[in-house]
Coordinates of C-alpha atoms in Angstrom, one line a residue:
Chain A
M1 CA -38.4 -80.0 -4.5
K2 CA -36.7 -82.5 -3.1
T3 CA -37.3 -86.1 -4.7
S4 CA -37.4 -89.6 -2.8
I5 CA -36.7 -93.4 -3.4
F6 CA -39.3 -94.6 -0.6
P7 CA -42.2 -94.9 -3.3
L8 CA -40.0 -97.9 -4.7
K9 CA -39.3 -99.5 -1.4
P10 CA -42.8 -101.2 -0.9
V11 CA -42.5 -102.6 -4.6
A12 CA -39.2 -104.2 -4.1
F13 CA -40.3 -105.2 -0.8
A14 CA -43.0 -107.1 -2.6
V15 CA -41.1 -108.6 -5.0
L16 CA -38.5 -109.9 -2.6
T17 CA -41.4 -111.5 -0.4
A18 CA -42.7 -113.4 -3.3
L19 CA -39.5 -114.8 -4.3
A20 CA -38.8 -115.9 -0.7
A21 CA -42.4 -117.6 -0.8
L22 CA -41.2 -120.0 -3.6
P23 CA -41.2 -123.8 -2.7
A24 CA -37.7 -125.1 -2.7
V25 CA -39.0 -127.7 -5.5
A26 CA -41.4 -126.4 -8.0
A27 CA -43.4 -127.9 -10.8
A28 CA -42.8 -126.7 -14.4
D29 CA -46.3 -124.9 -14.4
D30 CA -45.6 -123.3 -11.1
L31 CA -42.3 -122.0 -12.8
S32 CA -44.2 -120.7 -15.6
Q33 CA -46.7 -119.1 -13.3
L34 CA -44.1 -117.8 -11.4
R35 CA -42.1 -116.3 -14.4
K36 CA -45.7 -114.2 -15.4
T37 CA -46.0 -113.1 -12.0
V38 CA -42.3 -111.7 -12.1
E39 CA -42.9 -110.0 -15.4
T40 CA -46.1 -108.6 -14.2
L41 CA -44.0 -107.1 -11.3
Q42 CA -41.2 -105.8 -13.3
K43 CA -43.9 -104.0 -15.5
Q44 CA -45.3 -102.5 -12.5
L45 CA -42.2 -101.5 -11.3
Q46 CA -41.3 -99.9 -14.5
E47 CA -44.5 -97.9 -14.5
V48 CA -43.8 -96.6 -11.0
Q49 CA -40.0 -95.8 -12.0
K50 CA -41.5 -93.9 -15.1
Q51 CA -44.1 -91.9 -12.9
L52 CA -41.4 -91.2 -10.3
E53 CA -39.3 -89.8 -13.3
E54 CA -42.1 -87.4 -14.7
Q55 CA -42.8 -86.2 -11.3
Q56 CA -39.4 -85.1 -10.7
A57 CA -39.1 -83.5 -14.2
Q58 CA -42.2 -81.5 -13.4
A59 CA -40.8 -80.4 -9.9
K60 CA -37.8 -79.3 -11.6
T61 CA -39.8 -76.8 -14.1
E62 CA -42.4 -75.9 -11.4
Q63 CA -39.6 -74.5 -9.2
P64 CA -38.3 -71.4 -11.0
A65 CA -41.8 -70.7 -12.0
S66 CA -43.0 -70.5 -8.2
R67 CA -40.2 -68.0 -7.4
A68 CA -41.3 -66.0 -10.2
D69 CA -44.8 -65.7 -9.1
V70 CA -43.6 -64.9 -5.6
E71 CA -41.3 -61.8 -7.0
Q72 CA -44.4 -61.1 -9.1
L73 CA -46.7 -60.8 -6.0
Q74 CA -44.2 -58.9 -3.9
K75 CA -43.9 -56.6 -6.7
Q76 CA -47.6 -55.9 -6.7
V77 CA -48.0 -55.5 -3.2
S78 CA -45.2 -52.8 -3.0
E79 CA -46.5 -50.8 -5.6
A80 CA -50.1 -51.2 -4.2
N81 CA -51.7 -47.5 -4.3
E82 CA -53.9 -47.7 -1.3
W83 CA -51.9 -46.0 1.2
R84 CA -48.8 -44.8 -1.2
E85 CA -50.2 -41.1 -1.4
P86 CA -53.1 -40.9 1.0
N87 CA -55.2 -37.6 1.0
T88 CA -55.7 -37.7 4.6
L89 CA -53.0 -37.6 7.2
V90 CA -53.5 -38.1 11.0
H91 CA -50.6 -37.2 13.3
L92 CA -50.7 -37.0 17.2
A93 CA -48.3 -34.4 18.6
G94 CA -48.3 -32.5 22.1
Y95 CA -46.5 -32.5 25.3
A96 CA -46.6 -33.2 29.2
D97 CA -44.6 -32.6 32.1
V98 CA -44.1 -33.9 35.7
G99 CA -42.2 -32.3 38.9
Y100 CA -41.6 -31.2 42.1
E101 CA -42.3 -28.0 43.7
K102 CA -41.7 -26.4 47.4
T103 CA -42.9 -23.1 48.4
Q104 CA -40.8 -21.3 50.9
G105 CA -42.1 -20.1 54.2
N106 CA -45.6 -21.8 54.0
N107 CA -45.0 -24.6 56.2
D108 CA -44.8 -26.5 52.6
D109 CA -42.9 -29.6 52.9
G110 CA -42.9 -29.9 49.2
S111 CA -45.0 -31.8 46.8
F112 CA -44.4 -34.2 43.9
T113 CA -46.6 -32.8 41.0
V114 CA -48.3 -34.0 37.4
G115 CA -48.3 -30.7 35.6
R116 CA -50.4 -31.1 32.2
F117 CA -50.8 -33.6 29.6
S118 CA -51.7 -32.1 26.5
P119 CA -52.3 -34.1 23.4
I120 CA -52.6 -32.3 20.2
F121 CA -54.4 -33.8 17.2
H122 CA -53.9 -32.8 13.4
F123 CA -56.2 -34.1 10.7
Q124 CA -54.9 -33.0 7.3
Y125 CA -56.6 -33.0 3.8
R126 CA -53.8 -32.9 1.3
D127 CA -52.6 -29.1 1.6
L128 CA -56.1 -27.7 1.7
V129 CA -57.4 -28.1 5.1
M130 CA -56.3 -28.9 8.6
L131 CA -58.0 -29.6 11.9
E132 CA -55.8 -29.2 14.8
S133 CA -57.1 -29.7 18.5
E134 CA -55.2 -29.5 21.7
L135 CA -56.6 -31.1 25.0
E136 CA -55.3 -30.4 28.4
F137 CA -55.9 -32.7 31.2
E138 CA -54.8 -31.7 34.7
V139 CA -54.7 -33.1 38.1
E140 CA -55.9 -30.7 41.1
D141 CA -54.6 -30.8 44.4
D142 CA -57.6 -32.7 45.6
G143 CA -56.9 -35.3 42.9
N144 CA -59.5 -34.7 40.5
T145 CA -58.9 -34.2 36.7
N146 CA -59.5 -31.0 35.1
T147 CA -60.1 -31.4 31.2
S148 CA -60.3 -28.3 29.0
L149 CA -60.3 -28.1 25.0
E150 CA -56.9 -25.5 24.8
Y151 CA -57.9 -24.8 21.2
L152 CA -59.8 -26.2 18.3
T153 CA -59.5 -25.0 14.8
I154 CA -60.0 -25.7 11.1
D155 CA -57.4 -24.0 9.1
L156 CA -58.3 -23.4 5.3
F157 CA -55.2 -22.9 3.4
M158 CA -56.3 -20.1 0.9
N159 CA -53.1 -19.2 -0.6
D160 CA -49.3 -18.7 0.1
Y161 CA -50.0 -15.6 2.2
A162 CA -53.4 -16.3 4.0
T163 CA -54.8 -19.1 6.1
L164 CA -58.4 -18.8 7.5
V165 CA -58.7 -20.1 11.0
A166 CA -62.2 -20.8 12.7
G167 CA -62.8 -21.9 16.0
K168 CA -61.2 -21.7 19.5
F169 CA -57.6 -20.6 18.9
L170 CA -54.7 -19.4 21.3
S171 CA -54.8 -15.6 21.4
P172 CA -52.8 -14.1 18.6
V173 CA -52.0 -11.2 20.9
G174 CA -48.5 -11.5 21.8
Q175 CA -46.1 -14.5 22.0
F176 CA -45.8 -16.4 25.1
R177 CA -49.4 -17.6 25.0
Q178 CA -49.4 -18.9 21.4
N179 CA -46.0 -20.2 20.8
L180 CA -43.9 -19.9 24.1
H181 CA -46.0 -21.8 26.7
P182 CA -45.9 -25.4 26.1
S183 CA -43.5 -26.8 28.6
W184 CA -41.1 -28.4 26.5
V185 CA -40.8 -25.2 24.6
N186 CA -40.7 -23.0 27.9
K187 CA -37.2 -23.0 29.3
M188 CA -38.5 -22.3 32.4
A189 CA -40.8 -24.7 34.8
S190 CA -43.2 -21.8 35.4
A191 CA -44.9 -19.4 33.1
P192 CA -44.2 -15.6 33.8
P193 CA -46.6 -14.0 36.3
G194 CA -49.2 -12.6 34.2
F195 CA -48.8 -14.6 31.3
G196 CA -50.3 -17.8 32.6
H197 CA -54.2 -18.7 33.4
D198 CA -53.9 -15.8 35.9
G199 CA -53.6 -12.4 34.5
A200 CA -53.0 -9.9 32.0
A201 CA -52.5 -11.8 28.6
P202 CA -55.3 -13.2 27.0
V203 CA -55.3 -16.9 26.6
S204 CA -57.7 -18.1 24.0
D205 CA -60.6 -16.8 22.2
V206 CA -63.5 -18.2 19.8
G207 CA -63.7 -16.5 16.6
V208 CA -62.2 -16.3 13.2
Q209 CA -58.7 -15.0 12.4
V210 CA -56.8 -14.6 8.9
R211 CA -53.1 -15.2 9.3
G212 CA -49.8 -15.9 7.5
G213 CA -46.6 -14.8 6.3
L214 CA -46.1 -11.9 3.6
P215 CA -43.5 -11.7 0.9
R216 CA -40.2 -10.5 1.7
M217 CA -39.3 -6.7 1.3
G218 CA -35.8 -5.9 0.9
G219 CA -34.8 -9.2 3.0
V220 CA -37.4 -8.0 5.8
R221 CA -39.8 -11.0 6.4
T222 CA -43.4 -9.9 7.9
N223 CA -46.2 -12.2 9.3
Y224 CA -49.8 -11.3 10.7
A225 CA -52.7 -12.2 12.3
L226 CA -56.0 -10.3 12.3
F227 CA -59.2 -11.7 14.3
V228 CA -62.4 -11.2 15.3
S229 CA -63.8 -13.1 18.4
N230 CA -66.4 -13.1 21.1
G231 CA -63.8 -11.7 23.7
P232 CA -63.6 -12.3 27.5
E233 CA -65.7 -11.9 30.3
L234 CA -65.0 -10.1 33.6
S235 CA -65.3 -11.2 37.2
S236 CA -65.7 -8.7 40.3
E237 CA -64.9 -9.2 43.9
D238 CA -65.7 -7.3 47.0
G239 CA -67.0 -4.2 44.7
E240 CA -63.8 -4.3 42.4
L241 CA -62.9 -6.0 39.0
E242 CA -61.0 -9.0 40.2
G243 CA -60.1 -10.7 36.9
I244 CA -60.3 -10.9 33.0
D245 CA -61.7 -14.3 31.9
A246 CA -59.9 -14.5 28.6
E247 CA -60.0 -18.4 27.8
G248 CA -62.5 -18.5 24.9
F249 CA -66.4 -18.3 25.5
N250 CA -68.6 -20.3 23.1
K251 CA -71.2 -17.5 23.4
D252 CA -70.9 -13.7 23.0
A253 CA -73.0 -13.2 26.0
E254 CA -72.6 -9.2 26.1
G255 CA -73.1 -9.0 22.5
N256 CA -69.9 -6.9 21.6
K257 CA -67.2 -8.5 19.4
V258 CA -63.4 -7.9 20.0
Y259 CA -61.1 -7.1 17.2
G260 CA -57.5 -7.5 17.2
G261 CA -54.4 -8.5 15.7
R262 CA -50.5 -8.9 15.6
V263 CA -47.8 -8.0 13.3
G264 CA -44.7 -9.7 13.5
I265 CA -41.4 -8.4 11.6
L266 CA -38.1 -9.9 11.1
P267 CA -35.6 -7.4 10.2
I268 CA -32.9 -9.8 9.9
P269 CA -32.8 -13.5 10.4
N270 CA -33.4 -15.1 14.0
L271 CA -35.1 -11.7 15.3
E272 CA -38.9 -11.5 15.5
I273 CA -40.2 -8.2 17.0
G274 CA -44.1 -8.0 17.3
L275 CA -46.8 -5.5 18.2
S276 CA -50.3 -6.6 18.7
G277 CA -53.5 -5.5 20.5
A278 CA -57.3 -6.2 21.0
W279 CA -60.1 -3.8 21.3
G280 CA -63.9 -4.6 22.2
E281 CA -66.1 -4.4 25.0
A282 CA -66.7 -6.6 28.0
A283 CA -69.1 -7.2 31.1
V284 CA -68.8 -9.0 34.5
S285 CA -70.5 -12.4 34.8
K286 CA -69.2 -13.3 38.1
I287 CA -69.2 -11.5 41.1
D288 CA -67.6 -12.9 44.3
G289 CA -67.5 -16.5 42.7
N290 CA -71.2 -16.5 41.7
E291 CA -72.6 -16.2 38.5
V292 CA -74.9 -13.4 37.2
D293 CA -76.8 -12.4 34.5
I294 CA -74.2 -10.4 32.3
N295 CA -77.1 -8.6 30.5
D296 CA -77.7 -6.7 33.9
E297 CA -74.1 -5.5 34.1
G298 CA -72.7 -2.5 32.4
K299 CA -70.5 -3.3 29.4
R300 CA -67.0 -1.8 29.8
D301 CA -64.3 -1.1 27.1
Y302 CA -61.8 -3.5 26.8
K303 CA -58.3 -3.1 25.5
V304 CA -55.1 -4.9 25.1
Y305 CA -51.5 -3.7 24.0
D306 CA -48.7 -5.8 23.7
A307 CA -45.1 -5.8 22.2
D308 CA -42.8 -8.8 22.1
F309 CA -39.2 -9.9 20.6
N310 CA -37.4 -13.0 20.3
Y311 CA -33.9 -13.4 19.2
Q312 CA -31.5 -16.2 18.8
L313 CA -27.9 -15.7 18.5
G314 CA -25.9 -19.0 18.2
S315 CA -26.0 -20.6 21.8
L316 CA -27.8 -17.6 23.3
G317 CA -31.4 -17.0 23.3
V318 CA -33.3 -13.7 24.6
R319 CA -37.0 -12.9 24.5
G320 CA -39.3 -10.8 26.5
E321 CA -43.0 -9.5 26.1
Y322 CA -44.9 -6.5 27.7
V323 CA -48.7 -6.7 27.8
K324 CA -51.1 -4.0 29.2
S325 CA -55.0 -5.0 29.7
K326 CA -57.4 -2.1 30.5
V327 CA -61.1 -2.4 31.5
G328 CA -63.0 0.5 31.6
S329 CA -65.7 1.7 34.2
T330 CA -69.5 1.5 34.4
S331 CA -72.0 2.9 36.6
K332 CA -74.8 0.1 35.8
G333 CA -75.1 -3.3 37.5
L334 CA -74.2 -5.0 40.9
A335 CA -70.5 -4.6 39.9
A336 CA -70.5 -1.0 39.0
S337 CA -67.0 0.2 39.5
G338 CA -64.3 2.2 38.3
S339 CA -61.9 1.3 35.7
A340 CA -58.9 -1.4 36.3
N341 CA -55.4 -2.1 34.5
W342 CA -53.3 -5.4 34.6
T343 CA -49.8 -5.1 33.5
T344 CA -46.9 -7.3 33.1
W345 CA -43.6 -7.9 31.3
Y346 CA -40.8 -10.1 31.4
T347 CA -37.6 -10.7 29.6
Q348 CA -35.3 -14.0 29.6
A349 CA -31.9 -14.8 28.5
A350 CA -31.0 -18.7 28.0
Y351 CA -27.4 -19.6 27.2
K352 CA -26.6 -23.5 25.8
F353 CA -23.1 -24.6 27.1
L354 CA -22.2 -26.7 23.9
P355 CA -21.3 -29.3 22.9
T356 CA -22.6 -30.2 26.6
K357 CA -26.3 -30.6 27.0
W358 CA -26.5 -28.2 30.0
E359 CA -28.3 -24.7 29.6
A360 CA -28.7 -21.7 32.0
V361 CA -31.5 -19.5 32.1
A362 CA -32.5 -16.3 33.9
R363 CA -36.0 -14.5 33.6
Y364 CA -37.1 -11.2 35.3
T365 CA -40.9 -10.4 35.4
D366 CA -42.8 -7.5 36.8
F367 CA -46.7 -8.2 37.3
D368 CA -49.1 -5.3 38.1
S369 CA -52.2 -6.7 39.0
A370 CA -55.5 -4.9 39.6
V371 CA -55.7 -7.0 42.8
D372 CA -52.6 -5.7 44.8
D373 CA -52.0 -9.3 46.6
R374 CA -51.0 -10.6 43.2
D375 CA -48.6 -8.0 42.5
V376 CA -45.2 -9.6 42.1
K377 CA -41.6 -8.7 41.0
Q378 CA -39.8 -12.0 40.4
W379 CA -36.4 -13.2 39.5
A380 CA -36.3 -16.9 38.3
L381 CA -33.0 -18.5 37.9
G382 CA -32.7 -22.2 36.3
I383 CA -30.4 -24.8 34.8
N384 CA -31.9 -27.2 32.3
Y385 CA -30.3 -30.5 31.1
I386 CA -31.5 -31.2 27.4
F387 CA -31.7 -34.9 27.1
T388 CA -32.8 -34.4 23.7
S389 CA -34.4 -31.8 21.6
N390 CA -37.9 -32.4 23.1
F391 CA -37.1 -34.0 26.5
I392 CA -35.6 -31.7 29.2
A393 CA -35.1 -31.4 32.8
K394 CA -35.4 -28.5 34.7
V395 CA -34.4 -26.9 38.1
N396 CA -35.7 -23.5 39.1
Y397 CA -35.6 -21.0 41.9
E398 CA -38.1 -18.2 41.9
L399 CA -37.1 -15.2 44.0
N400 CA -40.7 -13.5 44.4
D401 CA -41.1 -10.2 46.0
G402 CA -45.0 -9.5 46.4
K403 CA -47.0 -7.7 48.8
N404 CA -46.2 -8.8 52.3
N405 CA -47.8 -11.9 53.7
S406 CA -49.3 -12.6 50.5
A407 CA -48.8 -15.9 48.5
A408 CA -47.0 -14.0 46.0
D409 CA -44.4 -13.1 48.3
D410 CA -43.1 -16.5 49.0
N411 CA -40.0 -17.9 46.9
R412 CA -40.5 -21.2 45.3
F413 CA -38.3 -24.3 44.0
L414 CA -39.5 -26.2 41.2
A415 CA -38.1 -29.3 39.3
Q416 CA -39.5 -30.6 36.1
L417 CA -39.4 -33.1 33.5
A418 CA -41.0 -31.8 30.1
Y419 CA -41.5 -34.2 27.0
G420 CA -42.9 -33.0 23.8
F421 CA -44.1 -35.3 21.2
Chain B
M1 CA -59.0 -17.7 36.4
K2 CA -58.9 -20.8 34.4
H3 CA -62.2 -21.6 33.0
A4 CA -62.0 -25.6 32.9
K5 CA -64.7 -28.2 33.4
Q6 CA -64.4 -30.4 36.1
S7 CA -65.2 -34.0 34.6
K8 CA -64.5 -37.8 35.9
L9 CA -61.3 -39.4 35.4
K10 CA -63.2 -42.0 33.3
I11 CA -63.5 -39.0 30.5
G12 CA -59.9 -38.0 30.6
L13 CA -58.9 -41.7 30.1
T14 CA -61.3 -42.3 27.3
L15 CA -59.9 -39.3 25.4
A16 CA -56.3 -40.3 26.3
S17 CA -57.3 -43.8 25.0
L18 CA -58.3 -41.8 21.7
S19 CA -55.1 -40.0 21.7
L20 CA -53.0 -43.3 21.8
I21 CA -55.3 -45.2 19.2
A22 CA -54.7 -42.0 16.9
G23 CA -51.0 -42.2 17.5
M24 CA -50.8 -45.9 16.6
L25 CA -52.4 -45.6 13.3
P26 CA -50.4 -47.1 10.7
V27 CA -49.4 -44.7 7.9
P28 CA -46.9 -47.0 5.5
V29 CA -46.6 -44.1 3.2
Q30 CA -43.5 -43.7 1.1
A31 CA -43.9 -40.9 -1.0
F32 CA -46.9 -37.9 -1.5
D33 CA -47.9 -35.7 -4.5
Y34 CA -48.6 -32.8 -2.2
P35 CA -47.6 -30.2 -1.3
A36 CA -45.6 -29.3 -4.4
P37 CA -41.6 -29.7 -3.6
G38 CA -39.8 -26.8 -2.4
D39 CA -36.2 -25.6 -2.4
F40 CA -33.8 -27.8 -0.5
A41 CA -31.0 -25.2 0.2
Q42 CA -33.3 -22.4 0.7
G43 CA -35.4 -24.5 3.1
A44 CA -32.0 -25.6 5.0
K45 CA -31.5 -21.7 5.5
E46 CA -35.2 -21.0 6.4
W47 CA -34.9 -23.8 8.8
A48 CA -31.6 -22.5 10.4
D49 CA -33.3 -18.8 10.7
N50 CA -36.9 -19.8 12.3
C51 CA -37.0 -23.0 14.0
G52 CA -34.4 -22.4 17.0
R53 CA -35.6 -19.2 17.9
C54 CA -38.9 -20.9 19.9
H55 CA -37.7 -24.3 20.6
N56 CA -34.7 -26.5 20.3
I57 CA -34.3 -27.6 17.0
R58 CA -35.4 -31.0 16.1
G59 CA -33.6 -33.4 13.6
A60 CA -35.0 -34.5 10.6
K61 CA -35.2 -38.2 11.7
E62 CA -37.1 -37.5 14.7
L63 CA -40.1 -37.8 12.6
R64 CA -41.2 -39.5 9.6
D65 CA -41.9 -37.8 6.2
D66 CA -45.6 -37.9 6.8
Q67 CA -45.4 -36.6 10.2
W68 CA -43.2 -33.8 8.7
I69 CA -46.1 -32.8 6.5
T70 CA -48.7 -32.2 9.1
T71 CA -46.1 -30.6 11.5
M72 CA -44.8 -28.2 9.2
F73 CA -48.3 -27.2 8.2
H74 CA -48.9 -26.6 11.8
M75 CA -45.6 -24.8 12.1
R76 CA -46.6 -22.5 9.1
L77 CA -49.5 -21.0 11.2
R78 CA -47.4 -20.9 14.5
A79 CA -44.3 -19.4 12.8
G80 CA -45.9 -17.1 10.4
L81 CA -44.5 -18.8 7.4
T82 CA -45.6 -18.2 4.0
G83 CA -46.5 -21.4 1.9
Q84 CA -43.3 -21.4 -0.2
E85 CA -41.0 -21.1 3.2
M86 CA -43.0 -23.9 4.4
R87 CA -42.6 -26.1 1.4
N88 CA -38.7 -25.4 1.4
I89 CA -38.6 -26.3 4.8
L90 CA -40.6 -29.5 4.3
T91 CA -38.3 -30.4 1.5
F92 CA -35.1 -30.0 3.6
L93 CA -36.3 -31.9 6.4
Q94 CA -37.6 -34.9 4.2
G95 CA -34.3 -34.6 2.0
S96 CA -32.5 -34.9 5.2
N97 CA -34.4 -37.7 6.3
N98 CA -34.0 -39.8 3.5
P99 CA -31.6 -38.2 1.0
S100 CA -32.1 -40.9 -1.8
T101 CA -35.7 -39.9 -2.4
G102 CA -36.3 -36.4 -1.0
V103 CA -33.4 -34.3 -2.2
I104 CA -34.8 -31.9 -4.8
V105 CA -31.5 -29.9 -5.7
K106 CA -30.9 -31.8 -8.8
T107 CA -32.3 -34.7 -10.1
S108 CA -29.2 -37.0 -10.8
T109 CA -26.8 -38.6 -8.3
A110 CA -23.3 -38.0 -9.5
T111 CA -20.2 -40.0 -8.7
G112 CA -16.5 -39.6 -10.0
S113 CA -14.0 -37.1 -9.8
A114 CA -15.2 -35.0 -12.6
T115 CA -16.4 -31.5 -11.4
S116 CA -19.9 -29.7 -12.0
G117 CA -18.1 -26.8 -13.4
L118 CA -18.9 -24.9 -10.3
S119 CA -16.0 -23.7 -8.1
G120 CA -15.6 -24.4 -4.6
K121 CA -16.9 -21.0 -3.6
D122 CA -20.0 -21.3 -5.6
I123 CA -20.7 -24.7 -4.3
Y124 CA -20.3 -23.3 -0.5
S125 CA -22.7 -20.4 -1.2
Q126 CA -25.4 -22.5 -2.8
T127 CA -25.1 -25.7 -0.4
C128 CA -23.2 -25.2 2.5
I129 CA -23.7 -21.6 3.6
A130 CA -27.3 -22.1 5.2
C131 CA -25.8 -23.8 8.2
H132 CA -22.0 -23.1 8.2
G133 CA -22.4 -19.4 7.5
A134 CA -20.7 -16.7 5.0
D135 CA -17.9 -16.3 7.8
G136 CA -17.8 -20.2 8.5
K137 CA -18.5 -19.8 12.0
G138 CA -21.7 -21.9 12.0
V139 CA -25.2 -20.3 12.2
L140 CA -26.7 -22.9 14.2
P141 CA -25.9 -24.5 17.7
G142 CA -23.4 -27.3 17.2
V143 CA -22.4 -26.5 13.7
P144 CA -18.4 -26.2 14.1
D145 CA -16.5 -23.2 13.3
F146 CA -14.0 -23.5 10.6
T147 CA -12.0 -20.7 11.9
R148 CA -10.6 -22.4 14.7
K149 CA -7.2 -23.3 14.4
D150 CA -7.7 -26.8 16.0
G151 CA -11.1 -27.2 14.7
R152 CA -12.7 -29.1 12.0
L153 CA -10.4 -28.2 9.3
S154 CA -7.4 -29.5 11.2
K155 CA -8.6 -33.0 10.3
P156 CA -7.0 -34.9 7.1
D157 CA -8.8 -33.9 4.1
A158 CA -9.3 -37.8 3.6
T159 CA -11.7 -37.5 6.9
L160 CA -13.2 -34.4 5.7
L161 CA -14.0 -35.8 2.4
K162 CA -15.7 -38.8 4.1
H163 CA -17.5 -36.7 6.4
V164 CA -18.8 -34.4 3.7
T165 CA -19.6 -37.4 1.2
E166 CA -21.5 -39.5 3.8
G167 CA -22.8 -37.2 6.1
F168 CA -21.7 -36.4 9.7
Q169 CA -23.2 -35.2 12.8
S170 CA -21.1 -33.2 15.2
P171 CA -21.4 -33.4 19.0
G172 CA -24.0 -30.8 20.1
S173 CA -25.6 -30.5 16.9
P174 CA -29.3 -30.8 16.7
M175 CA -28.9 -32.9 13.5
A176 CA -26.6 -34.5 11.0
M177 CA -25.2 -32.8 7.8
P178 CA -26.8 -34.8 5.3
P179 CA -24.6 -36.8 2.7
K180 CA -23.1 -34.0 0.5
G181 CA -24.7 -31.2 2.1
G182 CA -28.0 -32.6 0.6
N183 CA -27.0 -32.0 -2.5
S184 CA -26.5 -35.1 -4.3
S185 CA -25.5 -33.8 -7.8
L186 CA -22.1 -33.0 -6.4
T187 CA -19.2 -35.0 -7.5
E188 CA -16.2 -36.3 -5.6
G189 CA -14.3 -33.4 -7.5
D190 CA -16.8 -31.0 -6.4
L191 CA -16.3 -32.0 -2.9
K192 CA -12.7 -31.7 -3.2
N193 CA -12.9 -28.4 -4.7
V194 CA -15.1 -27.2 -1.5
I195 CA -12.8 -28.6 1.0
E196 CA -9.8 -26.7 -0.7
Y197 CA -12.1 -23.7 -0.7
L198 CA -12.6 -24.1 3.2
H199 CA -8.9 -24.4 3.7
Q200 CA -8.2 -21.1 1.7
E201 CA -11.0 -19.1 3.0
F202 CA -11.3 -20.3 6.6
G203 CA -8.1 -22.4 7.5
S204 CA -4.9 -20.9 9.2

């Protein structure tokens, strides 16, 4: 603390003023009185001086004590346990994309697009349980915003090899839907035909699954997923099966569960081969766009078979998947009809030109739908610029070979910015 | 056909706001007593073997330690990892994120020119091989090829020692090599032995 001589100034000023006020010729009594006054003022001055010295001494002893207090306080704050090891963690992840697309031969002048904004919430209690949920916001052509719950699961980590997953989950059938579809992961701006919300591969389901990794056997890694779920519903158009709605229904309307699973084998590092499938029953709930009582419709066999692979060798990544969905026939109900199949497969190669940030991608898809107008054979070629691991610019051109005069036959140019967080 | 309920933009904005609020929650954490620590070197290998297969590999410093916990539990399900594999990778990422607190390989931080008694080959096999590979050509995109005549080993030993000691990020590599390859127990003598081994095994 800084000291000051300012407290002495008023006293000294008073003494000088008193002296200056003395008459030029003073009587002896006056001199005696004056002497007493001066002595009194001297005493007062000495007392003030003493107090000042005491204050200065006290300030000197208090200064280091005050610093010690601050350091002690800082130490206590840094060691506070309130947030040091919280039992609950909250984390926001997700992805989004924006872009531009132009379809050839359809009087399309091209449009800027907003793809999807998909925030993913993680709430975790220690290493026991995690709640994870992905929302999906999508702007339609008419400007309305669609919202949907992509998945919502509570994951109970039972032991090192098994996790119980309950809720609405991405279908464990295949690889693309459950692992590769996010726009910052997908190396193309679009999903392969048949693997989107349009076709052969199931998207999501509501039920329970057990999944995890198994102990290595001779250097071979294995993972698995087994599930039971409400299963899909079907739609019919013009008297024929038109689509499989496999996006997770909150009610098992036709009353038969679907069972399925996937086994992934990694014989060598960076190569995964998967086999998966699902079996159950399904029924038509929508005819020509109108909802109908599913209990009035006949139950049909529902089967899905899938095989996938994914291999990374340095800068080269190769992946592919085959999926076939089969729906049986029925003679009951308004939508009584024969069986129908949806089959699609794709294979893709991507190569990073390191140390640059450029990447080239090529993909071939063959989608055979139960609706002939949706059949397509597609070559998709793309160039990516990888700004960062989670921010990618893509430019694609799709060469589509579909039924003449169908929308699936038009070639398409796409550009996309995708960001994962 | 996609099954999604049409809703008003207001609902979407509300949910989006919730997302942002959740993302901005402060988590001033420094350390966790869960999950149990894994094996750093094994985690480096499993990270190299698994993550880049589906997506571009994300560097350790892209997320905080607490964010890596939730992210790795999420990825345990996605990638079909065992609990131990997840803990190993988490230990590697947290250790690379903050070498002074996260490296679990050994507890002490060693200095000086004395060696731990391990040969350069032993240290390479235990610490370096996960990313650089048994053949020295690198198992990850961006990891240098030691066998190239004009490659990394053409640099002066003093430069190599500095890079190994302090850590180094090669152009195009998804993340930096952590100081001492993540093994803080290695001495300067150990690192010199490793560099000598690199020259003998992969140099021209």
